[in-house]
Amino acid sequence: MRIADSLYGLAQYVRLENKMTQKTPWYKDAIFMELKTRAYKDSNADGWGDLPGLTSKLDYIKKLGVDAIWLLPIMPSPLRDDGYDVSDFCDIFPAYGTMDDFKTLVNQAHQRSLRIVVEIIPNHTSDQHPWFQASRNSNHPEHAKYRDWYVWSDTNKKYQDARIIFTDSETSNWTFDQLRGQYFWHRFYSTQPDLNYDNEEVQQAMLDVIKFWIDAGADGLRVDAPPYLFEREGTNCENLPETHAFLKRMRKFVNDYSPETLLLSEANQWPEDVIEYFGSGDEMQMNFNFPLMPRLYMALAKGDRTPIEEILARNPDLPEGCQWGTFLRCHDELTLEMVTPEERHWMWETYAPDPKQRINLGIRRRLAPLLDNNQDKILLLHSMLLTMVGSPFLYYGDEIGMGDNVELFDRNGLRTPMQWDASRNAGFSDAPSDRLYAPVIFDPVYGCQNVNVAAQEADPDSLLNKVRRLIAVRKQHPVFGRGDFAWRAFSFETKAVLAYQRKWEGTRIVVLNNLRDVPVKGWIPETAEKFIDLLSGETILPGDYSLPPYGIRWLQPVGDKPNTPSGPNAPIEGDLGSDRQ
């Protein structure tokens, strides 16, 4: 790389650091994209996406409006769990490139004011990891060091109150190891033995892993599955005090070593439990809002915002500097762990009528197929994602409406090659098609011949360009990432419209999301002389208003003139809002 490029990258990074020291943390305003390196772009025609290929697509990601890229696991792995079974925490999976390729990606990202978030998996390793191989084998030269790095037992009867997470493939959280002659504990697949966090050396080793990736240039770390780090008899082995003590230690280490680094937690728990992962602002800065996500789909299918109201009522206030991560879809199944059994059955019947579409306690479908490839519904959910409380996470390919392949193993049908154009292999790779890590989707609806970036970039009315527009407007208004949230009522059929006010430092915006496939008439629930629709630029006067089927409006009030409710669509008293409230 030229010296000038390197100096430019350094200058960009310094500017990023300066922004991070401001009062509002960078991640509160950020748009994140989750992507699989293997699936994004192949640079060397071997059929696998890689880091140089991803680097070549940074301009596309920047143009979409993304601020930070979350990379799914990039470390060496036998891929029994698609990279979540790590065999070396401090290197790059060979098919993806080298550490130099990673550093080039970071440098090029920083030149574009993009940040890189790396995934770490602290709970477990692959059974092929050298630590486990030494731990299980008494004749291994390093057995004495690693003997107690994993959770071993002479019996498989311990910790019986802990649930089995992968119910489709595992019947126990214990597996017998013939070589050691004991059982080892695993909360996920039996090829992923859990580390023993009661061992101080294990804790220090994971802090060393964190330091390694910060030194390599990562701006943030997504911490996989933190609720399961410790085990205690008589508990469900989740959310234990010892787990939070270690996570606070992790945060203190990061704050002391690199205070601008984000720690993003994947704690799939109820609101009352997940709040503990923020601590008092001394644990994780961000955590995904898992209970909210399925209720977005429930509300849409029912045409009733009640499920969202009920779960948000349970959300505690976050400590200063903390933020929710919100999402519509991801690399895993649409998880239904944080719903009731009755709600889970209803969601399966509604969104996964084919049993092949179900896995574990969730649904293995992408966004567009879930929503019948209906662009209005896809944009409606994006409106919720981008305007409700939290920082939004996009999943690669959803911005163009990619489909899925439920015939592939496990959740792999959600991780197919990115569809760049209509050419062979969708522009993803120049390798022979039979050498691709997974087949490109070619079905009549979602195949790359119909759904691809090149075609949608050329069409101003495409899903891609409309999503770009929504993101661009969101980024112009910090109120969405920083502001207060208050419910509003659009009409006497208040449940049909997801209406709420966002307010921050004198700015207020009222958002209307019609959950139904018919027009809904109502009264705009805000005091103003007039309203500007931020999405269309249209000026709307107070009074009766008709919201089209699945219609969305992001309305900025102009003035604070009293707006007396009257007429057949006027809201009930008390539902109007203003800066004076």
Coordinates of C-alpha atoms in Angstrom, one line a residue:
M1 CA 0.0 0.0 0.0
R2 CA 1.3 3.5 -0.8
I3 CA 2.5 5.7 2.1
A4 CA 0.0 8.3 1.2
D5 CA -2.8 5.8 1.5
S6 CA -1.5 4.7 4.9
L7 CA -1.3 8.3 6.2
Y8 CA -4.8 9.0 4.9
G9 CA -6.1 5.9 6.7
L10 CA -4.3 7.0 9.9
A11 CA -5.8 10.5 9.7
Q12 CA -9.3 9.0 9.2
Y13 CA -8.8 6.7 12.2
V14 CA -7.7 9.7 14.4
R15 CA -10.9 11.5 13.4
L16 CA -12.9 8.4 14.3
E17 CA -11.1 8.4 17.7
N18 CA -11.9 12.0 18.2
K19 CA -15.6 11.3 17.6
M20 CA -15.5 8.4 20.1
T21 CA -14.5 10.8 22.8
Q22 CA -17.5 13.0 22.4
K23 CA -20.4 12.8 24.8
T24 CA -22.6 10.6 22.6
P25 CA -20.9 7.2 21.9
W26 CA -20.4 6.4 18.2
Y27 CA -22.5 3.3 18.3
K28 CA -25.7 5.2 19.3
D29 CA -25.9 6.8 15.9
A30 CA -24.4 3.9 13.9
I31 CA -26.0 1.6 11.3
F32 CA -24.5 -1.9 11.6
M33 CA -24.4 -4.6 8.9
E34 CA -23.9 -8.2 9.8
L35 CA -22.2 -10.3 7.1
K36 CA -20.5 -13.6 6.5
T37 CA -17.1 -13.2 4.9
R38 CA -17.5 -16.6 3.2
A39 CA -20.7 -15.4 1.6
Y40 CA -19.8 -11.9 0.4
K41 CA -17.3 -11.9 -2.4
D42 CA -14.7 -14.3 -3.6
S43 CA -11.4 -12.6 -4.8
N44 CA -9.4 -15.7 -5.9
A45 CA -11.9 -18.0 -7.6
D46 CA -11.8 -20.8 -5.1
G47 CA -15.5 -20.6 -4.4
W48 CA -15.2 -19.0 -0.9
G49 CA -15.7 -15.4 -0.1
D50 CA -12.7 -13.9 1.6
L51 CA -11.3 -10.7 3.2
P52 CA -9.9 -9.2 0.0
G53 CA -13.2 -9.8 -1.7
L54 CA -15.0 -8.0 1.2
T55 CA -12.5 -5.2 1.0
S56 CA -13.4 -4.7 -2.7
K57 CA -17.1 -4.2 -1.7
L58 CA -16.6 -1.6 1.0
D59 CA -17.8 1.2 -1.3
Y60 CA -21.1 -0.6 -1.8
I61 CA -21.5 -1.0 2.0
K62 CA -20.7 2.7 2.6
K63 CA -23.2 3.8 0.0
L64 CA -25.9 1.8 1.7
G65 CA -25.4 4.0 4.7
V66 CA -23.6 1.5 7.0
D67 CA -21.3 2.7 9.7
A68 CA -20.0 -0.5 11.1
I69 CA -19.5 -4.0 9.8
W70 CA -20.0 -7.0 12.1
L71 CA -18.0 -9.9 10.8
L72 CA -19.3 -13.4 11.7
P73 CA -16.5 -15.7 12.9
I74 CA -13.3 -15.4 10.8
M75 CA -11.1 -17.6 13.0
P76 CA -9.8 -21.0 12.1
S77 CA -12.4 -23.7 12.6
P78 CA -13.4 -27.2 11.4
L79 CA -16.8 -25.6 10.6
R80 CA -19.0 -28.0 12.4
D81 CA -21.0 -25.0 13.6
D82 CA -20.1 -22.6 10.7
G83 CA -17.2 -21.0 12.5
Y84 CA -18.6 -20.9 16.0
D85 CA -16.5 -23.9 16.8
V86 CA -13.1 -22.1 17.0
S87 CA -9.8 -24.0 16.8
D88 CA -7.5 -21.0 17.1
F89 CA -8.7 -17.6 18.6
C90 CA -5.8 -15.6 17.2
D91 CA -5.6 -16.2 13.5
I92 CA -7.7 -16.1 10.3
F93 CA -9.5 -19.1 8.7
P94 CA -7.2 -19.9 5.7
A95 CA -9.9 -19.7 3.1
Y96 CA -10.7 -16.1 4.2
G97 CA -7.1 -14.9 3.9
T98 CA -4.4 -13.8 6.4
M99 CA -3.9 -11.4 9.3
D100 CA -2.4 -9.0 6.8
D101 CA -5.6 -9.2 4.7
F102 CA -7.6 -8.4 7.9
K103 CA -5.4 -5.4 8.6
T104 CA -5.8 -4.2 5.0
L105 CA -9.6 -4.5 5.5
V106 CA -9.5 -2.4 8.7
N107 CA -7.3 0.2 7.1
Q108 CA -9.5 0.5 4.0
A109 CA -12.6 0.6 6.2
H110 CA -11.3 3.3 8.3
Q111 CA -10.5 5.4 5.2
R112 CA -14.2 5.3 4.5
S113 CA -15.1 6.0 8.2
L114 CA -16.4 2.4 8.5
R115 CA -15.7 0.4 11.7
I116 CA -15.1 -3.3 12.0
V117 CA -16.6 -5.5 14.7
V118 CA -15.1 -8.9 15.2
E119 CA -16.9 -11.9 16.7
I120 CA -15.4 -13.7 19.7
I121 CA -16.8 -16.9 21.1
P122 CA -15.8 -17.0 24.8
N123 CA -18.1 -19.8 26.0
H124 CA -16.5 -22.8 24.2
T125 CA -14.1 -24.0 21.6
S126 CA -14.0 -26.6 18.9
D127 CA -13.2 -30.1 20.1
Q128 CA -10.3 -29.8 17.7
H129 CA -8.8 -26.8 19.6
P130 CA -5.3 -27.6 20.9
W131 CA -6.5 -26.7 24.4
F132 CA -9.1 -29.4 24.4
Q133 CA -6.9 -32.0 22.8
A134 CA -4.4 -31.4 25.6
S135 CA -7.1 -31.4 28.2
R136 CA -8.6 -34.8 27.2
N137 CA -5.3 -36.7 26.8
S138 CA -3.3 -37.5 29.9
N139 CA -0.3 -38.4 27.7
H140 CA -0.3 -35.0 26.0
P141 CA 2.8 -33.0 26.9
E142 CA 0.7 -30.0 28.0
H143 CA -2.1 -32.0 29.8
A144 CA -1.1 -30.7 33.2
K145 CA -1.6 -27.1 32.0
Y146 CA -4.9 -27.6 30.2
R147 CA -6.4 -30.4 32.3
D148 CA -8.9 -28.1 34.0
W149 CA -9.6 -25.7 31.2
Y150 CA -12.9 -27.4 30.4
V151 CA -15.8 -28.7 32.5
W152 CA -15.3 -32.4 33.2
S153 CA -17.4 -34.7 35.3
D154 CA -17.5 -38.4 36.2
T155 CA -21.3 -38.2 35.9
N156 CA -23.7 -36.7 33.4
K157 CA -26.3 -36.0 36.2
K158 CA -24.9 -32.6 37.2
Y159 CA -26.7 -29.3 36.3
Q160 CA -29.9 -31.0 35.4
D161 CA -31.9 -27.7 35.5
A162 CA -30.0 -26.3 32.5
R163 CA -32.0 -26.4 29.3
I164 CA -30.9 -28.0 26.1
I165 CA -30.5 -25.2 23.5
F166 CA -30.1 -27.2 20.2
T167 CA -33.1 -29.4 20.8
D168 CA -33.1 -30.7 17.2
S169 CA -29.6 -32.3 17.5
E170 CA -28.7 -32.7 21.2
T171 CA -30.3 -34.8 23.9
S172 CA -27.9 -33.9 26.7
N173 CA -25.5 -31.1 27.7
W174 CA -22.9 -33.8 28.6
T175 CA -20.9 -36.0 26.2
F176 CA -18.6 -38.9 27.2
D177 CA -15.0 -38.6 26.0
Q178 CA -13.5 -42.1 25.6
L179 CA -9.9 -40.9 25.8
R180 CA -10.3 -39.0 29.1
G181 CA -12.9 -41.4 30.5
Q182 CA -15.1 -38.5 31.7
Y183 CA -18.0 -36.4 30.5
F184 CA -17.5 -32.9 29.2
W185 CA -20.1 -30.1 29.4
H186 CA -21.4 -28.3 26.3
R187 CA -24.4 -25.9 26.0
F188 CA -24.4 -26.1 22.2
Y189 CA -23.2 -28.9 19.9
S190 CA -21.3 -31.8 21.4
T191 CA -18.3 -30.8 19.2
Q192 CA -18.1 -27.5 21.2
P193 CA -16.9 -28.2 24.7
D194 CA -17.5 -25.4 27.2
L195 CA -14.5 -23.6 28.8
N196 CA -14.2 -23.7 32.6
Y197 CA -14.4 -20.1 33.7
D198 CA -13.8 -21.1 37.3
N199 CA -10.2 -21.5 36.1
E200 CA -8.4 -18.1 36.4
E201 CA -6.1 -19.1 33.5
V202 CA -9.1 -19.5 31.2
Q203 CA -10.3 -16.0 32.1
Q204 CA -6.9 -14.5 31.4
A205 CA -6.6 -16.4 28.1
M206 CA -9.9 -14.8 26.9
L207 CA -8.7 -11.3 27.9
D208 CA -5.6 -12.0 25.9
V209 CA -7.8 -12.9 22.9
I210 CA -9.6 -9.6 23.2
K211 CA -6.3 -7.7 23.4
F212 CA -5.1 -9.5 20.2
W213 CA -8.1 -8.4 18.2
I214 CA -8.0 -4.8 19.5
D215 CA -4.3 -4.7 18.6
A216 CA -5.2 -6.0 15.1
G217 CA -7.5 -3.0 14.6
A218 CA -11.0 -4.1 15.6
D219 CA -13.3 -1.3 16.7
G220 CA -15.7 -3.6 18.5
L221 CA -16.2 -7.1 19.7
R222 CA -19.4 -9.0 19.4
V223 CA -19.4 -11.4 22.4
D224 CA -21.2 -14.6 21.6
A225 CA -23.5 -16.4 24.1
P226 CA -22.3 -14.7 27.4
P227 CA -25.1 -16.1 29.7
Y228 CA -23.6 -19.6 29.8
L229 CA -20.0 -19.0 31.0
F230 CA -20.4 -20.5 34.5
E231 CA -22.3 -23.5 35.9
R232 CA -23.8 -23.9 39.4
E233 CA -25.8 -26.8 40.8
G234 CA -29.4 -25.9 41.5
T235 CA -29.6 -23.2 38.9
N236 CA -30.3 -23.2 35.1
C237 CA -26.7 -22.2 34.6
E238 CA -27.6 -18.9 32.9
N239 CA -27.1 -15.3 34.0
L240 CA -25.2 -16.3 37.1
P241 CA -23.5 -13.7 39.3
E242 CA -20.1 -15.2 38.5
T243 CA -20.8 -14.6 34.8
H244 CA -21.5 -10.9 35.4
A245 CA -18.4 -10.5 37.5
F246 CA -16.3 -11.8 34.7
L247 CA -18.0 -9.6 32.1
K248 CA -17.3 -6.6 34.3
R249 CA -13.7 -7.6 34.5
M250 CA -13.7 -7.9 30.7
R251 CA -15.2 -4.4 30.4
K252 CA -12.7 -2.9 32.8
F253 CA -9.9 -4.5 30.8
V254 CA -11.2 -3.0 27.6
N255 CA -11.8 0.4 29.2
D256 CA -8.3 0.5 30.6
Y257 CA -6.7 -0.7 27.4
S258 CA -8.8 0.7 24.6
P259 CA -11.8 2.7 25.9
E260 CA -13.3 3.4 22.5
T261 CA -13.8 -0.3 21.8
L262 CA -17.4 -1.5 21.7
L263 CA -18.5 -4.6 23.5
L264 CA -21.7 -6.0 22.0
S265 CA -23.5 -8.8 23.9
E266 CA -25.6 -11.6 22.5
A267 CA -27.6 -12.4 25.6
N268 CA -30.9 -14.0 24.3
Q269 CA -32.9 -13.4 27.5
W270 CA -36.0 -11.8 28.8
P271 CA -35.8 -8.0 29.6
E272 CA -35.6 -8.5 33.3
D273 CA -32.5 -10.7 32.8
V274 CA -30.8 -9.0 29.9
I275 CA -30.6 -5.7 31.7
E276 CA -28.0 -7.2 33.9
Y277 CA -25.7 -7.5 31.0
F278 CA -25.4 -3.7 30.9
G279 CA -24.5 -3.7 34.7
S280 CA -24.5 -0.1 35.9
G281 CA -22.9 1.0 32.7
D282 CA -19.8 -1.1 33.6
E283 CA -20.5 -4.3 31.6
M284 CA -21.6 -4.4 28.0
Q285 CA -22.3 -1.1 26.1
M286 CA -24.8 -2.9 23.8
N287 CA -27.0 -5.9 23.8
F288 CA -29.5 -7.2 21.2
N289 CA -33.1 -6.8 22.0
F290 CA -34.1 -10.4 21.3
P291 CA -37.6 -10.3 22.9
L292 CA -38.7 -7.3 20.7
M293 CA -37.7 -8.9 17.3
P294 CA -40.4 -11.7 17.0
R295 CA -43.0 -9.3 18.2
L296 CA -42.5 -7.1 15.2
Y297 CA -43.6 -10.0 13.1
M298 CA -46.4 -10.9 15.5
A299 CA -47.8 -7.3 15.4
L300 CA -47.6 -7.2 11.6
A301 CA -49.4 -10.5 11.1
K302 CA -52.1 -9.6 13.6
G303 CA -52.5 -6.0 12.4
D304 CA -52.2 -5.1 16.1
R305 CA -49.4 -3.3 17.9
T306 CA -50.2 -4.9 21.3
P307 CA -47.3 -7.4 21.3
I308 CA -44.8 -4.6 20.9
E309 CA -46.4 -2.5 23.5
E310 CA -46.4 -5.3 26.0
I311 CA -42.7 -6.2 25.6
L312 CA -41.5 -2.6 25.5
A313 CA -43.4 -2.0 28.8
R314 CA -41.0 -4.6 30.3
N315 CA -37.9 -3.0 29.0
P316 CA -36.0 -1.3 31.8
D317 CA -34.2 2.0 31.4
L318 CA -30.6 1.6 30.3
P319 CA -27.6 3.0 32.1
E320 CA -25.9 6.0 30.7
G321 CA -23.9 5.3 27.5
C322 CA -25.7 2.0 26.8
Q323 CA -27.8 1.1 23.8
W324 CA -30.1 -1.7 22.5
G325 CA -29.1 -3.4 19.2
T326 CA -32.3 -4.0 17.1
F327 CA -32.6 -6.3 14.1
L328 CA -35.1 -8.0 11.8
R329 CA -33.1 -11.0 10.7
C330 CA -29.7 -12.5 11.2
H331 CA -27.5 -15.5 10.4
D332 CA -29.4 -17.8 12.8
E333 CA -33.0 -18.9 12.9
L334 CA -35.6 -16.3 13.8
T335 CA -35.5 -17.3 17.5
L336 CA -38.7 -17.9 19.4
E337 CA -37.1 -18.6 22.7
M338 CA -38.4 -15.4 24.2
V339 CA -42.1 -16.0 23.5
T340 CA -44.7 -18.2 25.2
P341 CA -45.3 -21.7 23.9
E342 CA -48.6 -20.6 22.6
E343 CA -47.0 -17.6 20.8
R344 CA -44.3 -19.9 19.4
H345 CA -46.9 -22.3 17.9
W346 CA -48.8 -19.4 16.4
M347 CA -45.6 -18.0 14.8
W348 CA -44.7 -21.3 13.4
E349 CA -48.1 -21.8 11.8
T350 CA -48.1 -18.2 10.5
Y351 CA -44.6 -17.8 9.2
A352 CA -43.3 -21.4 8.8
P353 CA -46.1 -23.6 7.6
D354 CA -43.6 -26.0 6.1
P355 CA -41.9 -28.0 8.8
K356 CA -38.6 -27.7 6.9
Q357 CA -38.7 -24.0 7.7
R358 CA -38.5 -24.7 11.4
I359 CA -35.4 -25.5 13.4
N360 CA -34.8 -25.7 17.1
L361 CA -37.1 -23.1 18.7
G362 CA -37.2 -20.9 15.6
I363 CA -37.7 -20.3 11.9
R364 CA -34.9 -20.5 9.3
R365 CA -36.2 -18.1 6.7
R366 CA -34.9 -14.8 5.4
L367 CA -36.7 -11.5 5.6
A368 CA -38.2 -11.3 2.1
P369 CA -39.7 -14.9 2.2
L370 CA -41.1 -14.3 5.7
L371 CA -43.0 -11.3 4.3
D372 CA -44.2 -12.9 1.0
N373 CA -41.7 -10.8 -0.9
N374 CA -44.1 -7.9 -0.4
Q375 CA -42.0 -4.7 -0.7
D376 CA -44.5 -2.6 1.3
K377 CA -44.2 -5.0 4.3
I378 CA -40.4 -5.2 4.0
L379 CA -40.2 -1.4 4.1
L380 CA -42.7 -1.2 6.9
L381 CA -40.4 -3.5 9.1
H382 CA -37.4 -1.4 8.1
S383 CA -39.3 1.7 9.2
M384 CA -39.8 0.1 12.6
L385 CA -36.2 -1.0 12.8
L386 CA -34.8 2.4 11.9
T387 CA -37.0 4.6 14.1
M388 CA -37.6 2.6 17.3
V389 CA -35.2 2.8 20.3
G390 CA -31.8 1.3 19.5
S391 CA -29.1 1.0 16.9
P392 CA -30.2 -1.0 13.8
F393 CA -28.5 -4.1 12.5
L394 CA -29.0 -5.1 8.8
Y395 CA -28.3 -8.6 7.5
Y396 CA -26.4 -8.8 4.3
G397 CA -28.7 -9.4 1.2
D398 CA -31.9 -8.3 3.0
E399 CA -31.5 -4.9 1.4
I400 CA -32.2 -6.5 -2.0
G401 CA -34.7 -9.1 -0.8
M402 CA -32.6 -12.2 -1.1
G403 CA -34.3 -15.6 -0.5
D404 CA -33.2 -18.7 1.4
N405 CA -32.7 -22.4 0.8
V406 CA -34.2 -24.6 3.5
E407 CA -32.8 -27.7 1.8
L408 CA -29.3 -26.8 3.1
F409 CA -28.1 -28.2 6.4
D410 CA -29.0 -26.4 9.7
R411 CA -29.1 -22.6 9.2
N412 CA -26.8 -22.6 6.1
G413 CA -29.8 -21.8 3.9
L414 CA -29.7 -18.2 5.4
R415 CA -26.0 -17.8 4.5
T416 CA -25.9 -18.3 0.7
P417 CA -23.7 -16.2 -1.7
M418 CA -24.4 -12.5 -2.0
Q419 CA -26.2 -11.8 -5.3
W420 CA -24.3 -9.1 -7.1
D421 CA -25.6 -9.5 -10.6
A422 CA -27.4 -11.9 -12.9
S423 CA -24.3 -13.7 -14.2
R424 CA -23.1 -17.2 -13.4
N425 CA -22.6 -17.5 -9.7
A426 CA -24.4 -14.1 -9.2
G427 CA -21.1 -12.2 -9.5
F428 CA -20.0 -13.8 -6.2
S429 CA -17.2 -16.0 -7.6
D430 CA -15.4 -16.9 -10.9
A431 CA -15.0 -20.5 -9.6
P432 CA -16.9 -23.4 -11.3
S433 CA -20.3 -23.5 -9.8
D434 CA -19.7 -26.9 -8.2
R435 CA -16.8 -25.5 -6.2
L436 CA -18.9 -22.8 -4.4
Y437 CA -19.1 -23.3 -0.7
A438 CA -22.9 -23.2 -1.1
P439 CA -25.2 -23.0 -4.2
V440 CA -26.4 -19.6 -5.4
I441 CA -30.1 -19.3 -5.2
F442 CA -31.7 -19.8 -8.6
D443 CA -35.4 -20.3 -7.9
P444 CA -37.9 -18.3 -10.0
V445 CA -38.7 -15.7 -7.3
Y446 CA -35.5 -15.1 -5.4
G447 CA -32.9 -16.3 -7.9
C448 CA -30.0 -14.1 -8.8
Q449 CA -31.5 -13.7 -12.3
N450 CA -34.2 -11.6 -10.7
V451 CA -32.8 -10.4 -7.4
N452 CA -29.3 -8.8 -7.6
V453 CA -27.5 -5.6 -6.7
A454 CA -26.7 -4.5 -10.3
A455 CA -30.4 -4.6 -11.4
Q456 CA -31.6 -2.8 -8.3
E457 CA -29.0 -0.1 -8.4
A458 CA -30.3 0.8 -11.9
D459 CA -33.9 0.9 -10.8
P460 CA -34.8 4.0 -8.7
D461 CA -37.9 2.2 -7.4
S462 CA -36.0 -0.9 -6.2
L463 CA -36.0 -2.2 -2.7
L464 CA -32.3 -1.4 -2.5
N465 CA -32.8 2.2 -3.3
K466 CA -35.7 2.6 -1.0
V467 CA -33.9 1.0 1.9
R468 CA -30.9 3.4 1.2
R469 CA -33.3 6.3 1.3
L470 CA -34.7 5.2 4.7
I471 CA -31.2 4.8 6.1
A472 CA -30.1 8.2 4.8
V473 CA -33.0 9.9 6.4
R474 CA -32.4 8.1 9.7
K475 CA -28.8 9.3 9.7
Q476 CA -29.8 12.9 9.2
H477 CA -31.7 12.8 12.5
P478 CA -29.8 11.9 15.7
V479 CA -33.1 11.8 17.6
F480 CA -33.6 8.2 16.4
G481 CA -30.5 6.9 18.0
R482 CA -30.5 9.1 21.1
G483 CA -34.0 10.3 21.8
D484 CA -36.9 9.4 24.2
F485 CA -39.7 7.2 23.0
A486 CA -43.4 7.7 23.8
W487 CA -46.5 6.0 22.4
R488 CA -49.1 7.9 20.4
A489 CA -52.6 7.0 19.2
F490 CA -53.4 7.7 15.5
S491 CA -57.1 6.9 15.5
F492 CA -59.9 5.2 17.4
E493 CA -58.4 2.0 16.0
T494 CA -55.2 2.7 17.9
K495 CA -53.8 -0.8 17.7
A496 CA -53.8 -0.8 13.8
V497 CA -51.0 1.9 13.7
L498 CA -47.7 1.7 15.4
A499 CA -47.5 5.4 16.2
Y500 CA -44.9 6.9 18.5
Q501 CA -43.0 10.1 19.2
R502 CA -39.2 10.4 19.3
K503 CA -37.8 13.5 21.1
W504 CA -34.4 14.7 21.8
E505 CA -33.0 18.2 22.5
G506 CA -36.0 20.1 21.2
T507 CA -36.4 17.9 18.1
R508 CA -39.5 15.7 17.9
I509 CA -40.6 13.3 15.2
V510 CA -43.8 11.3 15.1
V511 CA -43.7 8.0 13.3
L512 CA -46.7 6.3 11.8
N513 CA -46.5 2.6 10.7
N514 CA -49.8 1.1 9.4
L515 CA -49.8 -2.6 10.3
R516 CA -52.7 -3.4 8.1
D517 CA -53.3 -4.1 4.4
V518 CA -56.1 -1.5 4.3
P519 CA -56.0 2.3 4.7
V520 CA -56.5 3.6 8.2
K521 CA -57.9 7.0 8.8
G522 CA -57.0 9.0 11.8
W523 CA -55.7 12.3 13.3
I524 CA -52.0 13.0 13.4
P525 CA -51.2 12.7 17.1
E526 CA -49.0 15.7 17.6
T527 CA -49.4 19.5 18.0
A528 CA -48.1 21.5 15.1
E529 CA -49.0 24.1 12.5
K530 CA -48.0 21.6 9.8
F531 CA -45.9 18.5 9.4
I532 CA -43.1 17.6 7.0
D533 CA -42.8 14.0 5.9
L534 CA -39.1 13.4 6.1
L535 CA -39.4 10.5 3.6
S536 CA -41.3 12.3 0.8
G537 CA -40.8 16.0 1.6
E538 CA -44.6 16.4 1.5
T539 CA -46.2 19.1 3.7
I540 CA -49.2 17.7 5.6
L541 CA -51.6 19.9 7.5
P542 CA -53.2 19.0 10.8
G543 CA -56.5 17.2 10.8
D544 CA -57.9 14.0 9.4
Y545 CA -55.4 11.9 7.5
S546 CA -55.5 8.6 5.7
L547 CA -52.5 6.2 6.1
P548 CA -52.3 3.9 3.1
P549 CA -52.0 0.1 3.4
Y550 CA -48.7 -0.8 5.2
G551 CA -48.0 2.9 4.9
I552 CA -45.1 4.7 6.8
R553 CA -44.7 8.3 7.6
W554 CA -41.9 10.0 9.5
L555 CA -43.4 13.4 10.4
Q556 CA -41.5 16.4 11.7
P557 CA -43.8 18.9 13.3
V558 CA -43.3 22.6 12.4
G559 CA -44.4 24.9 15.2
D560 CA -46.2 24.0 18.4
K561 CA -49.7 25.5 17.7
P562 CA -52.5 23.9 19.7
N563 CA -54.2 21.3 17.5
T564 CA -57.6 20.7 19.0
P565 CA -58.9 17.2 18.2
S566 CA -62.2 17.2 16.2
G567 CA -63.9 15.3 13.5
P568 CA -64.6 11.6 13.2
N569 CA -61.0 10.5 13.3
A570 CA -59.8 12.6 16.2
P571 CA -57.9 10.8 19.0
I572 CA -59.1 10.6 22.5
E573 CA -58.0 13.3 24.9
G574 CA -54.5 13.0 26.2
D575 CA -53.0 11.4 23.1
L576 CA -51.6 14.6 21.6
G577 CA -48.0 15.4 22.3
S578 CA -45.8 18.5 22.2
D579 CA -42.5 19.8 23.4
R580 CA -44.2 21.0 26.5
Q581 CA -44.9 17.4 27.7

